[in-house]
mmCIF file of C-alpha atoms in Angstrom:
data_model
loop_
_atom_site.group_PDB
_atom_site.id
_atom_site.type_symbol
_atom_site.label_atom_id
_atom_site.label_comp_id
_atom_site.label_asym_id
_atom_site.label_seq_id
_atom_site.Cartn_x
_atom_site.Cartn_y
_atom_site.Cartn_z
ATOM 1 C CA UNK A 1 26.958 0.207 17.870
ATOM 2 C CA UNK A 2 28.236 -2.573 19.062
ATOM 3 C CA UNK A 3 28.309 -5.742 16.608
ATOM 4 C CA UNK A 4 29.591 -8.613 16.711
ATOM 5 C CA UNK A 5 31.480 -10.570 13.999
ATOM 6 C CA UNK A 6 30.752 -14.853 14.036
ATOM 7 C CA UNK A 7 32.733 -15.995 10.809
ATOM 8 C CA UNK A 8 33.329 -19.238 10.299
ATOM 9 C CA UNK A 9 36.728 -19.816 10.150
ATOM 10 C CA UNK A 10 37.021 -20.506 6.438
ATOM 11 C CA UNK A 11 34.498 -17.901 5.583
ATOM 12 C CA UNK A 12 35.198 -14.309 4.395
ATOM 13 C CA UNK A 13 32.762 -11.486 3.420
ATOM 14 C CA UNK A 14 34.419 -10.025 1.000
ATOM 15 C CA UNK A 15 32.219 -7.213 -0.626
ATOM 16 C CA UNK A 16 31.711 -5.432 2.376
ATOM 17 C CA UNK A 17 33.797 -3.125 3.798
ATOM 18 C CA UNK A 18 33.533 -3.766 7.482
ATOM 19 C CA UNK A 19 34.279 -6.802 9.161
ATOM 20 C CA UNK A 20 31.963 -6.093 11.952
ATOM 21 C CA UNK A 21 29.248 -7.353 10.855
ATOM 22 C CA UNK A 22 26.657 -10.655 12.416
ATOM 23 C CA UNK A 23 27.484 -13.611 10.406
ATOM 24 C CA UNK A 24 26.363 -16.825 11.245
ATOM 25 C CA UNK A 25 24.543 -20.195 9.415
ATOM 26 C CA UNK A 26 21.965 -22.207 11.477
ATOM 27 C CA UNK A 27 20.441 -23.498 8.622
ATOM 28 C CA UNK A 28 17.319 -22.440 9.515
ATOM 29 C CA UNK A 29 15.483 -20.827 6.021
ATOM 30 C CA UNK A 30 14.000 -17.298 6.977
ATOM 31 C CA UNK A 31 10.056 -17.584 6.260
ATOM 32 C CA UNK A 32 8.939 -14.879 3.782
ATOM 33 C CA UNK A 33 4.707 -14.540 5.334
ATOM 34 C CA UNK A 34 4.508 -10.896 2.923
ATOM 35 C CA UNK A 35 5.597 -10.372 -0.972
ATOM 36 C CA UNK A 36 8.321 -7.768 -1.061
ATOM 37 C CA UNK A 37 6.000 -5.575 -3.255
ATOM 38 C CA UNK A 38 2.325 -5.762 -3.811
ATOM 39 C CA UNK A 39 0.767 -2.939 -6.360
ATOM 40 C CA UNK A 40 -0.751 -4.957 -9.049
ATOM 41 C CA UNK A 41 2.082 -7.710 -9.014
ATOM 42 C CA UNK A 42 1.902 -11.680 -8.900
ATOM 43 C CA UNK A 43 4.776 -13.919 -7.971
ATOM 44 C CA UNK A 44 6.019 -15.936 -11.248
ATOM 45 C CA UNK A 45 8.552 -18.905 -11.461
ATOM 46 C CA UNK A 46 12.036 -18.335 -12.719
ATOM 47 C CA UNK A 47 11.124 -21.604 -15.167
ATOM 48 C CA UNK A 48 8.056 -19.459 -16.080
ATOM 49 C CA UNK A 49 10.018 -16.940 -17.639
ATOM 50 C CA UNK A 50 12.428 -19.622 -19.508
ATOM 51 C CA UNK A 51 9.962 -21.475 -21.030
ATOM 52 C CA UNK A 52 6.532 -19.950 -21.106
ATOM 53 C CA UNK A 53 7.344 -16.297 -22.225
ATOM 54 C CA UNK A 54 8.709 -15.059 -25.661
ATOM 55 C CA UNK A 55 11.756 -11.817 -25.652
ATOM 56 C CA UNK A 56 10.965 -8.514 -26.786
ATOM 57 C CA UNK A 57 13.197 -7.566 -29.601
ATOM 58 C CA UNK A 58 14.250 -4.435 -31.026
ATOM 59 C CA UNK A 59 12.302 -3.648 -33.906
ATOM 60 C CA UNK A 60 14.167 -2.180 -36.243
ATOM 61 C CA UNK A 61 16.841 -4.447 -36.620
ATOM 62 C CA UNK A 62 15.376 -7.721 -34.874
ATOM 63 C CA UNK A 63 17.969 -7.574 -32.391
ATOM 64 C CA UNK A 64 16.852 -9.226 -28.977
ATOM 65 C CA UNK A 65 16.816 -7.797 -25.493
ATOM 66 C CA UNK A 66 17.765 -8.702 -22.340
ATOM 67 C CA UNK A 67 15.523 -11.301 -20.792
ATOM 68 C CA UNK A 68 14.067 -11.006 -17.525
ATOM 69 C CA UNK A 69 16.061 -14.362 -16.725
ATOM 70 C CA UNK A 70 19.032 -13.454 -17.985
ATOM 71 C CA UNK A 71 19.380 -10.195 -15.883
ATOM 72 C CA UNK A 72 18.172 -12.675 -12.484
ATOM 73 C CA UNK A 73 20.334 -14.929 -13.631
ATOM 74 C CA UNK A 74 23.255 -12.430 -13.830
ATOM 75 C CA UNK A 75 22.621 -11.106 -10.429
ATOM 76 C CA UNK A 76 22.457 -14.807 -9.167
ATOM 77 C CA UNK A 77 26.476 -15.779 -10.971
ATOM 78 C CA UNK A 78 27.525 -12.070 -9.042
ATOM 79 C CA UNK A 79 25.990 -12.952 -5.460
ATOM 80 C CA UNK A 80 27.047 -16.700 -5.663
ATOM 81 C CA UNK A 81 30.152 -15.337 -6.450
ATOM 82 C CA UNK A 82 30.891 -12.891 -4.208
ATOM 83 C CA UNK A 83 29.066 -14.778 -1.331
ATOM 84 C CA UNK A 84 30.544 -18.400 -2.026
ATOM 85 C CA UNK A 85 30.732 -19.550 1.384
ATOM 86 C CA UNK A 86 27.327 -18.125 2.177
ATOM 87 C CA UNK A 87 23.779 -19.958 1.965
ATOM 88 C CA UNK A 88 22.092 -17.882 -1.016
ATOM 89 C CA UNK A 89 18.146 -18.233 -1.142
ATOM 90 C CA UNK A 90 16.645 -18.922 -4.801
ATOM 91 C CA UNK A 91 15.184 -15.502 -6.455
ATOM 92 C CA UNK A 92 11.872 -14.133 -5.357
ATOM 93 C CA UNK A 93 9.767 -12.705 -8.423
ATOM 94 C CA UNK A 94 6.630 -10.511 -9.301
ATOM 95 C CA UNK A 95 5.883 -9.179 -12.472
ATOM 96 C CA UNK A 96 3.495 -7.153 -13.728
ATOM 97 C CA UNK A 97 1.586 -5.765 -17.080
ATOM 98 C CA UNK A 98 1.116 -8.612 -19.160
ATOM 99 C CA UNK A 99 1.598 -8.064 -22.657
ATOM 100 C CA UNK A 100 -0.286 -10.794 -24.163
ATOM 101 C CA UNK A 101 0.150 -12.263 -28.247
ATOM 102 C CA UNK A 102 -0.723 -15.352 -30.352
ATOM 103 C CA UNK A 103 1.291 -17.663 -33.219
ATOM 104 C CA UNK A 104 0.137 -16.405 -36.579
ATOM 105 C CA UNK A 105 -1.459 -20.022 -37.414
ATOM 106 C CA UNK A 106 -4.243 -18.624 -34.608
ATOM 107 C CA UNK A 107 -4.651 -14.965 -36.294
ATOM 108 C CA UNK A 108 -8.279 -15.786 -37.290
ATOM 109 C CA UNK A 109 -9.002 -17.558 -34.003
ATOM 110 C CA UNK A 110 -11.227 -15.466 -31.178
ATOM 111 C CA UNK A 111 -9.517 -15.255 -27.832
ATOM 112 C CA UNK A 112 -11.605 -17.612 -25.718
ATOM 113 C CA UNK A 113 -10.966 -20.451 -28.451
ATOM 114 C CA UNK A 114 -7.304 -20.373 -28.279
ATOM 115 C CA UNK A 115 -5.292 -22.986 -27.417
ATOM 116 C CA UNK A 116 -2.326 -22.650 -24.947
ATOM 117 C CA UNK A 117 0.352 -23.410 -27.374
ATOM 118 C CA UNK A 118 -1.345 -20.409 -30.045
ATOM 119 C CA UNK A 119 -0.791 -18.193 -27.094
ATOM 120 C CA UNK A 120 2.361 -15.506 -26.601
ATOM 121 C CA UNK A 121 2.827 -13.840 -23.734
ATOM 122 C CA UNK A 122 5.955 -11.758 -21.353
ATOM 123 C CA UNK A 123 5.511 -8.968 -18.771
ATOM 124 C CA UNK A 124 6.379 -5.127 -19.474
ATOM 125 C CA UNK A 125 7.888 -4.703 -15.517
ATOM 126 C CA UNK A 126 9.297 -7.817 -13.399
ATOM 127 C CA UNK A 127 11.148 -7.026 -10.324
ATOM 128 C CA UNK A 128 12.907 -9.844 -7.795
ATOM 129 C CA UNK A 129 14.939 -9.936 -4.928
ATOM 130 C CA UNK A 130 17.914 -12.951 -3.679
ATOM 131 C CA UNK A 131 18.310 -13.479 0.464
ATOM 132 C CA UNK A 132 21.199 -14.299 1.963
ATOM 133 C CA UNK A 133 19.833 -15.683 5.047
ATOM 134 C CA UNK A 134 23.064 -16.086 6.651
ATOM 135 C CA UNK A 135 24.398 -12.331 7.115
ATOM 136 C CA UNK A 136 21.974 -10.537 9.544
ATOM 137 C CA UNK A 137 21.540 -8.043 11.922
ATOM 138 C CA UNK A 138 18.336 -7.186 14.556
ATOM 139 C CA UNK A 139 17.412 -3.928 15.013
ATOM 140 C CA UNK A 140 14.631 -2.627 17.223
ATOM 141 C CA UNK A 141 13.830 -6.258 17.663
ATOM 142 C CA UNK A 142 13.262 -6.603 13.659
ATOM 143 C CA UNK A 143 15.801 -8.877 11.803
ATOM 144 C CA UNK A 144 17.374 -7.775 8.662
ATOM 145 C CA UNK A 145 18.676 -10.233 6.245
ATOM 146 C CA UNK A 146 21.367 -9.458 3.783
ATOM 147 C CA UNK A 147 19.086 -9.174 0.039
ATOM 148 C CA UNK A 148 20.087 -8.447 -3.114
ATOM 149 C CA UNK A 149 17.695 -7.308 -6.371
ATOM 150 C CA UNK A 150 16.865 -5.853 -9.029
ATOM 151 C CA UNK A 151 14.218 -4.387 -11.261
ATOM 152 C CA UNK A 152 13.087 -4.290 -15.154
ATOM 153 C CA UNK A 153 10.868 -2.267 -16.977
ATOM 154 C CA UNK A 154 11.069 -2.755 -20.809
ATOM 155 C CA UNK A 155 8.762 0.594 -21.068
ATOM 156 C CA UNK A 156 12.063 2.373 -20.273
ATOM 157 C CA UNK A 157 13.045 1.017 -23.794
ATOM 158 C CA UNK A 158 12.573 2.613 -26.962
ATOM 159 C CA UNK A 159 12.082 -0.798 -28.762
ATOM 160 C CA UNK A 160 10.648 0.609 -31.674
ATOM 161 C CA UNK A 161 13.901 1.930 -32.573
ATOM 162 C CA UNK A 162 17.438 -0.061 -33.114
ATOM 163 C CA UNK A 163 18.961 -1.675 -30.242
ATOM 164 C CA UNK A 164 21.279 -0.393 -28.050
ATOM 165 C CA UNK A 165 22.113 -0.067 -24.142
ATOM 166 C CA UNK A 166 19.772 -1.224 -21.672
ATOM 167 C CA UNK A 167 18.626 0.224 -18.629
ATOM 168 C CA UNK A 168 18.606 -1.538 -15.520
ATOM 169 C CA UNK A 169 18.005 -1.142 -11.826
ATOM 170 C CA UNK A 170 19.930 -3.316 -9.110
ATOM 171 C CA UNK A 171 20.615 -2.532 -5.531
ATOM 172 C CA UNK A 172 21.751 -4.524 -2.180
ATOM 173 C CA UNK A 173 20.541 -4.121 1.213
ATOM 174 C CA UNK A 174 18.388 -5.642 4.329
ATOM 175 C CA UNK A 175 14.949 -6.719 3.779
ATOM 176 C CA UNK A 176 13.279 -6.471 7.640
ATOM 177 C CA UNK A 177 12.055 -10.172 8.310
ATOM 178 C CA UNK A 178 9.220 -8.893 10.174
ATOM 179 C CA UNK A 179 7.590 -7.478 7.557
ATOM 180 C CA UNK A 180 9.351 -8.521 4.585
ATOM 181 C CA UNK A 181 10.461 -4.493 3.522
ATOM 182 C CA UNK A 182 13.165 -3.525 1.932
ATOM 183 C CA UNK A 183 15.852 -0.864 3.471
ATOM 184 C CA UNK A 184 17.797 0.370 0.332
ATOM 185 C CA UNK A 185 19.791 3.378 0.570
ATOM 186 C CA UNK A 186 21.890 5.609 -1.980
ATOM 187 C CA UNK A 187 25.201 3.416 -1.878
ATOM 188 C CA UNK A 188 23.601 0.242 -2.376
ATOM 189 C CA UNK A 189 21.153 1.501 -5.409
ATOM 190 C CA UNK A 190 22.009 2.258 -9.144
ATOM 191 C CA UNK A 191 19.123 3.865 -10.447
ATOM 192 C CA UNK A 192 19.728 3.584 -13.880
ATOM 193 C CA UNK A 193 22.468 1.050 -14.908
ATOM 194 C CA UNK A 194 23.334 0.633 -18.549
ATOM 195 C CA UNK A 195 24.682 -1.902 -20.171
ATOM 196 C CA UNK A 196 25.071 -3.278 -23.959
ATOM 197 C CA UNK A 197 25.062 -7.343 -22.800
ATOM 198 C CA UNK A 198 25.406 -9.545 -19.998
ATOM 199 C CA UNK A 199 28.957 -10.200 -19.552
ATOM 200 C CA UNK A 200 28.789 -6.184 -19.010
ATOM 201 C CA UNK A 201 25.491 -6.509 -16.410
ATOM 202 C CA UNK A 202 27.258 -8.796 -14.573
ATOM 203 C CA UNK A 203 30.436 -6.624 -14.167
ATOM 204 C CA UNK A 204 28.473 -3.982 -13.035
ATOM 205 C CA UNK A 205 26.220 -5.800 -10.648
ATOM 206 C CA UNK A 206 29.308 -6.970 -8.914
ATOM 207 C CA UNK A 207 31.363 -3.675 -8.598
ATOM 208 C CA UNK A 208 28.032 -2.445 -6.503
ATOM 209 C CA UNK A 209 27.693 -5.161 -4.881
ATOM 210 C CA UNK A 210 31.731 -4.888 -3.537
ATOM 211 C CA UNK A 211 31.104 -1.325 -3.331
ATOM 212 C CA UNK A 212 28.495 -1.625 -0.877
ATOM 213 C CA UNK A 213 29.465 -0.179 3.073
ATOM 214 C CA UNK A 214 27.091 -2.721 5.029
ATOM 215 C CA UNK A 215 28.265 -2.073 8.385
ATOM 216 C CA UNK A 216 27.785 2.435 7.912
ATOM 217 C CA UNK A 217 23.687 1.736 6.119
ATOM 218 C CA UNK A 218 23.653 -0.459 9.409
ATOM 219 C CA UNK A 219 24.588 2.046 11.704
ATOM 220 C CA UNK A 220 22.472 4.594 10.234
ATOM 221 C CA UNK A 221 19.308 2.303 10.193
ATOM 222 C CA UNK A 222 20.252 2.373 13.672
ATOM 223 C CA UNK A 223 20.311 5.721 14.624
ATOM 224 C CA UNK A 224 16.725 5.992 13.535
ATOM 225 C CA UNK A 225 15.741 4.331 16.620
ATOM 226 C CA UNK A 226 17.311 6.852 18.687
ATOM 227 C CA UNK A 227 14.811 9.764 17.674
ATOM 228 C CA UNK A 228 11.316 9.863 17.768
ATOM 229 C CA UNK A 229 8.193 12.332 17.403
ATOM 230 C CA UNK A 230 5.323 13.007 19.388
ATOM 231 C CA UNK A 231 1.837 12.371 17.902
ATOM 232 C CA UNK A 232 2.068 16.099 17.543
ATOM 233 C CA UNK A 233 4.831 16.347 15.488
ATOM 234 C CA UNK A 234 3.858 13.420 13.081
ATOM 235 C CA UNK A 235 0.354 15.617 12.595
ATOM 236 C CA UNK A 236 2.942 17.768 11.537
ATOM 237 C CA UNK A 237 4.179 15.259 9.066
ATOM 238 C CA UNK A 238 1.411 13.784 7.388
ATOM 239 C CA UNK A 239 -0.156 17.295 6.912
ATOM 240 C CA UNK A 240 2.668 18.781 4.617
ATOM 241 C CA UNK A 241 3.367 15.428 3.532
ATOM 242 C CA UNK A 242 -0.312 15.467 1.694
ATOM 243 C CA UNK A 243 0.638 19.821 1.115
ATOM 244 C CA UNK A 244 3.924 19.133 -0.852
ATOM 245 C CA UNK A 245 2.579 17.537 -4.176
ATOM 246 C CA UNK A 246 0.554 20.937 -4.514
ATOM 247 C CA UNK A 247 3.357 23.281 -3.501
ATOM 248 C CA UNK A 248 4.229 25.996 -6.113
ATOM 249 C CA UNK A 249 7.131 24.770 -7.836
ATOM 250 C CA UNK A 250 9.382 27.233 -7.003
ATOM 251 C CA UNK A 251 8.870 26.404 -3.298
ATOM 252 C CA UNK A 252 8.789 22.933 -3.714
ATOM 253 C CA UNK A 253 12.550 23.118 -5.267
ATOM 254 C CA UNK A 254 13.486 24.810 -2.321
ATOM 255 C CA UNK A 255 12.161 21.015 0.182
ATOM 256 C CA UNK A 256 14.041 18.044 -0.014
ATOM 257 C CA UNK A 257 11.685 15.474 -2.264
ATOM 258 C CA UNK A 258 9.017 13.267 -0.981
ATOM 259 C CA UNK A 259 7.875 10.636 -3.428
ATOM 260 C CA UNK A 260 5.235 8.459 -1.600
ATOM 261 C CA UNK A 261 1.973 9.463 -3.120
ATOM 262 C CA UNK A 262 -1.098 10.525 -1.622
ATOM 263 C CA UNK A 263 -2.823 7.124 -1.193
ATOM 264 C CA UNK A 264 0.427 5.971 0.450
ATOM 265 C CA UNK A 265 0.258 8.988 2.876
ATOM 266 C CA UNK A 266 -2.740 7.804 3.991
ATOM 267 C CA UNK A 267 -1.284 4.377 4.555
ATOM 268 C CA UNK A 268 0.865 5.627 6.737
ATOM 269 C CA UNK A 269 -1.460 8.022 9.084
ATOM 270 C CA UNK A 270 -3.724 4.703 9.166
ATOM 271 C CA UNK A 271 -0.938 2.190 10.469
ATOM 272 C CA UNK A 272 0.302 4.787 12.539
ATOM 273 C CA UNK A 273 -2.541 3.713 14.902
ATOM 274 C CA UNK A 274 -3.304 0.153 13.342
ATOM 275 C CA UNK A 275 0.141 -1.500 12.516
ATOM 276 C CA UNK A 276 0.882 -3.940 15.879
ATOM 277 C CA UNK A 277 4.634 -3.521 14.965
ATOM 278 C CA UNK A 278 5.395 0.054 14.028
ATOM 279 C CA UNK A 279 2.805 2.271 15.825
ATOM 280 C CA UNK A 280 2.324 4.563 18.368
ATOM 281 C CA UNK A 281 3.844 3.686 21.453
ATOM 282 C CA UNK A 282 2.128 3.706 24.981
ATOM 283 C CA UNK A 283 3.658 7.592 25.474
ATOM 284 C CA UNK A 284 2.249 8.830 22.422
ATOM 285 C CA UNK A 285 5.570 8.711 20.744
ATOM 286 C CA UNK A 286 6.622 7.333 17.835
ATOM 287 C CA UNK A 287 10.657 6.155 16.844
ATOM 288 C CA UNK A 288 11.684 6.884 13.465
ATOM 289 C CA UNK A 289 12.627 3.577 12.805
ATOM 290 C CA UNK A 290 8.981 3.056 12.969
ATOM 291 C CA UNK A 291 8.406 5.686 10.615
ATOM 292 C CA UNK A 292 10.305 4.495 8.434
ATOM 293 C CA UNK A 293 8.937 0.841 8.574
ATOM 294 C CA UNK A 294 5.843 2.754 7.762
ATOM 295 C CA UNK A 295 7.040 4.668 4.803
ATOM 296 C CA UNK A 296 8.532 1.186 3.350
ATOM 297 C CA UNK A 297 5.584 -0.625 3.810
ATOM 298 C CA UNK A 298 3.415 1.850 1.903
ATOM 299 C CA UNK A 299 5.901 1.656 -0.884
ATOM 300 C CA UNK A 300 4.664 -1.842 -1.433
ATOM 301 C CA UNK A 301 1.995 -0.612 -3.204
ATOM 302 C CA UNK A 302 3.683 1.191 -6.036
ATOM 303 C CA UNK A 303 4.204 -0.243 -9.149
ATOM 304 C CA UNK A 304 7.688 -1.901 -9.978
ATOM 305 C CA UNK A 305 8.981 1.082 -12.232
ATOM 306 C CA UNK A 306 8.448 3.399 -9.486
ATOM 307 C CA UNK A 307 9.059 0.780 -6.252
ATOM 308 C CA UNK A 308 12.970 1.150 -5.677
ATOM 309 C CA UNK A 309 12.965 4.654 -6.607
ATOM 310 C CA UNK A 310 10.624 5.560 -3.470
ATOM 311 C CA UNK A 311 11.830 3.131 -1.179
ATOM 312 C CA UNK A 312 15.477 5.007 -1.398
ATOM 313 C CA UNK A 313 13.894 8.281 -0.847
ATOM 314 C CA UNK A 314 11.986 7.074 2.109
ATOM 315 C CA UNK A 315 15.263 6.347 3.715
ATOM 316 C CA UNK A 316 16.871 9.645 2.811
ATOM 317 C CA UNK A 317 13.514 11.474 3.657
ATOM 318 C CA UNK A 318 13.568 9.462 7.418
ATOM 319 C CA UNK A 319 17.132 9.957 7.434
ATOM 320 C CA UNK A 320 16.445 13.798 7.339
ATOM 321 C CA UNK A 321 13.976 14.191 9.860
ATOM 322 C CA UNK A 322 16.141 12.635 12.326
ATOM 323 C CA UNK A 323 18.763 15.294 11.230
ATOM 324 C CA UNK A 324 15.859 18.126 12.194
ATOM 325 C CA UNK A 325 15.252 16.853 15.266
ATOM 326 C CA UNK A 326 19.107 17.405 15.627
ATOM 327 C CA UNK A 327 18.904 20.728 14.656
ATOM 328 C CA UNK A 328 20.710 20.579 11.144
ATOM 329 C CA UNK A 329 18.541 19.878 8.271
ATOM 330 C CA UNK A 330 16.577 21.379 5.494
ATOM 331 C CA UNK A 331 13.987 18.739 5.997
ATOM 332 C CA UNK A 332 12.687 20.984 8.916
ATOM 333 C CA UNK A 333 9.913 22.369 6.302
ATOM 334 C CA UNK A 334 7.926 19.099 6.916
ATOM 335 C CA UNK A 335 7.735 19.635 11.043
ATOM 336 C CA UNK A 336 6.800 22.962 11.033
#
């Protein structure tokens, strides 16, 4: 593939390993038309969380955990860090499950005469994502912009208990402009990082961040658009896609996992005829890159705990079935 690299002379991009990559500044801000993720979400301020909503503790000993801010702002010291001569977009939120409370001098009140001040509230699940508009790449006509995030679910927590570490997820890849989803693979994701504070978060936020290959998830993202299947073939798909939730289990150990659900299944046989950008083309064929555009945009309705779980597996599942269609796969049970 054949990229070129547009530095700025006093620029560097550091964390990544090639130096092949499209960098450039116009100053033009990317327009985000779609939320990253959808589900049951709503898009919160970052001042929102500092001064409207109170911090879980742990129970047993009081001790308190992590705030939702802290961990954004964690992420945003590592990527302003790493990225200092880049332009770095201010955090995009959503949130989800509400736990709500009141101040003990309203225990007596009834809900609907509270006042806002008697009233507690912070959210179980909050996941957010930072751009940096000016490291992108187009492929298949779609531009991808540089995007760093991260997700929290306190029900992960046992916070009846005393404290100790606390589980995060953080990942970096491209978020497709066109549609606003994200393309997260294996390198760029830690499903489950854990940490005992924030000086240690932020340590470990930035080692993935360094870690992370841009120029190889590029190139595979790529390759997807060099395979396709005909409407035949993605029959094929969607009918042992909805078949491999009820597999017996010792077959279904044997077949590479599949995580979308059924509901998102469906999605994705329905914008396989009605999505302008990612359908079936005039032939009756259909590019994986497509497919996988589907996949990640019916990921946007799972909820946050689940969200960047599934959106890694749909790029190891699409990943696969361009393998088959190579001839060397074991993903081959899902186009037979």
């Amino acid at each position: 593939m054949d990229i070129v690299h547009t530095l700025k002379p006093d620029m560097e991009l550091t964390p990544v390993k090639s130096t092949n990559l499209i960098v450039y500044d116009t100053g033009d801000d990317i327009v985000n038309k779609n939320p990253f993720i959808e589900a049951n979400t709503k898009s919160v301020s970052l001042s929102h969380l500092q001064r409207d909503c109170i911090i879980p503790v742990f129970s047993k000993d009081n001790e308190k955990t992590i705030a939702h801010q802290e961990y954004i702002e964690a992420v945003q010291e590592s990527v302003s860090k790493i990225f200092s001569h880049h332009r770095i977009e201010a955090p995009e939120m959503r949130v989800s499950h509400q736990i709500k409370g009141r101040t003990p001098s309203a225990i007596y009140k009834a809900a609907k005469d509270l006042l806002e001040h008697e009233k507690t509230t912070y959210y179980e699940r909050m996941a957010f994502i930072i751009r940096v508009p000016s490291i992108t790449q187009t492929i298949n006509g779609n531009r991808l912009a540089l995007t760093i995030g991260g997700v929290r679910s306190y029900n992960k927590e046992n916070l009846y208990s005393k404290k100790s570490v606390e589980k995060f997820q953080v990942f970096i890849g491209f978020q497709n402009m066109v549609c606003c989803n994200l393309c997260i693979n294996t390198d760029g994701f830690s499903s489950e990082l854990r940490v005992s504070g924030v000086n240690e978060l932020t340590g470990k936020v930035q080692e993935l961040i360094s870690n992370y290959d841009a120029e190889k998830h590029l190139r595979e993202l790529e390759t997807l658009t060099q395979y396709s299947l005909t409407e035949s073939q993605f029959a094929q798909l969607v009918g042992k896609a909805r078949l491999y939730n009820y597999l017996p289990k010792e077959q279904k150990s044997e077949i590479p996992p599949l995580l979308l659900n059924d509901g998102q299944v469906t999605a994705i046989a329905k914008d396989y005829y009605q999505d302008e950008r990612f359908c079936i083309n005039e032939e009756g064929n259909i590019n994986l890159w497509n497919v996988y555009n589907l996949f990640t945009s019916a990921n946007k309705s799972s909820y946050i705990d689940t969200f960047s779980d599934r959106n890694v597996n749909a790029f190891e599942f699409t990943n696969g079935l361009a393998k088959t269609l190579n001839g060397n796969s074991n993903y081959h049970w899902f186009l037979s």
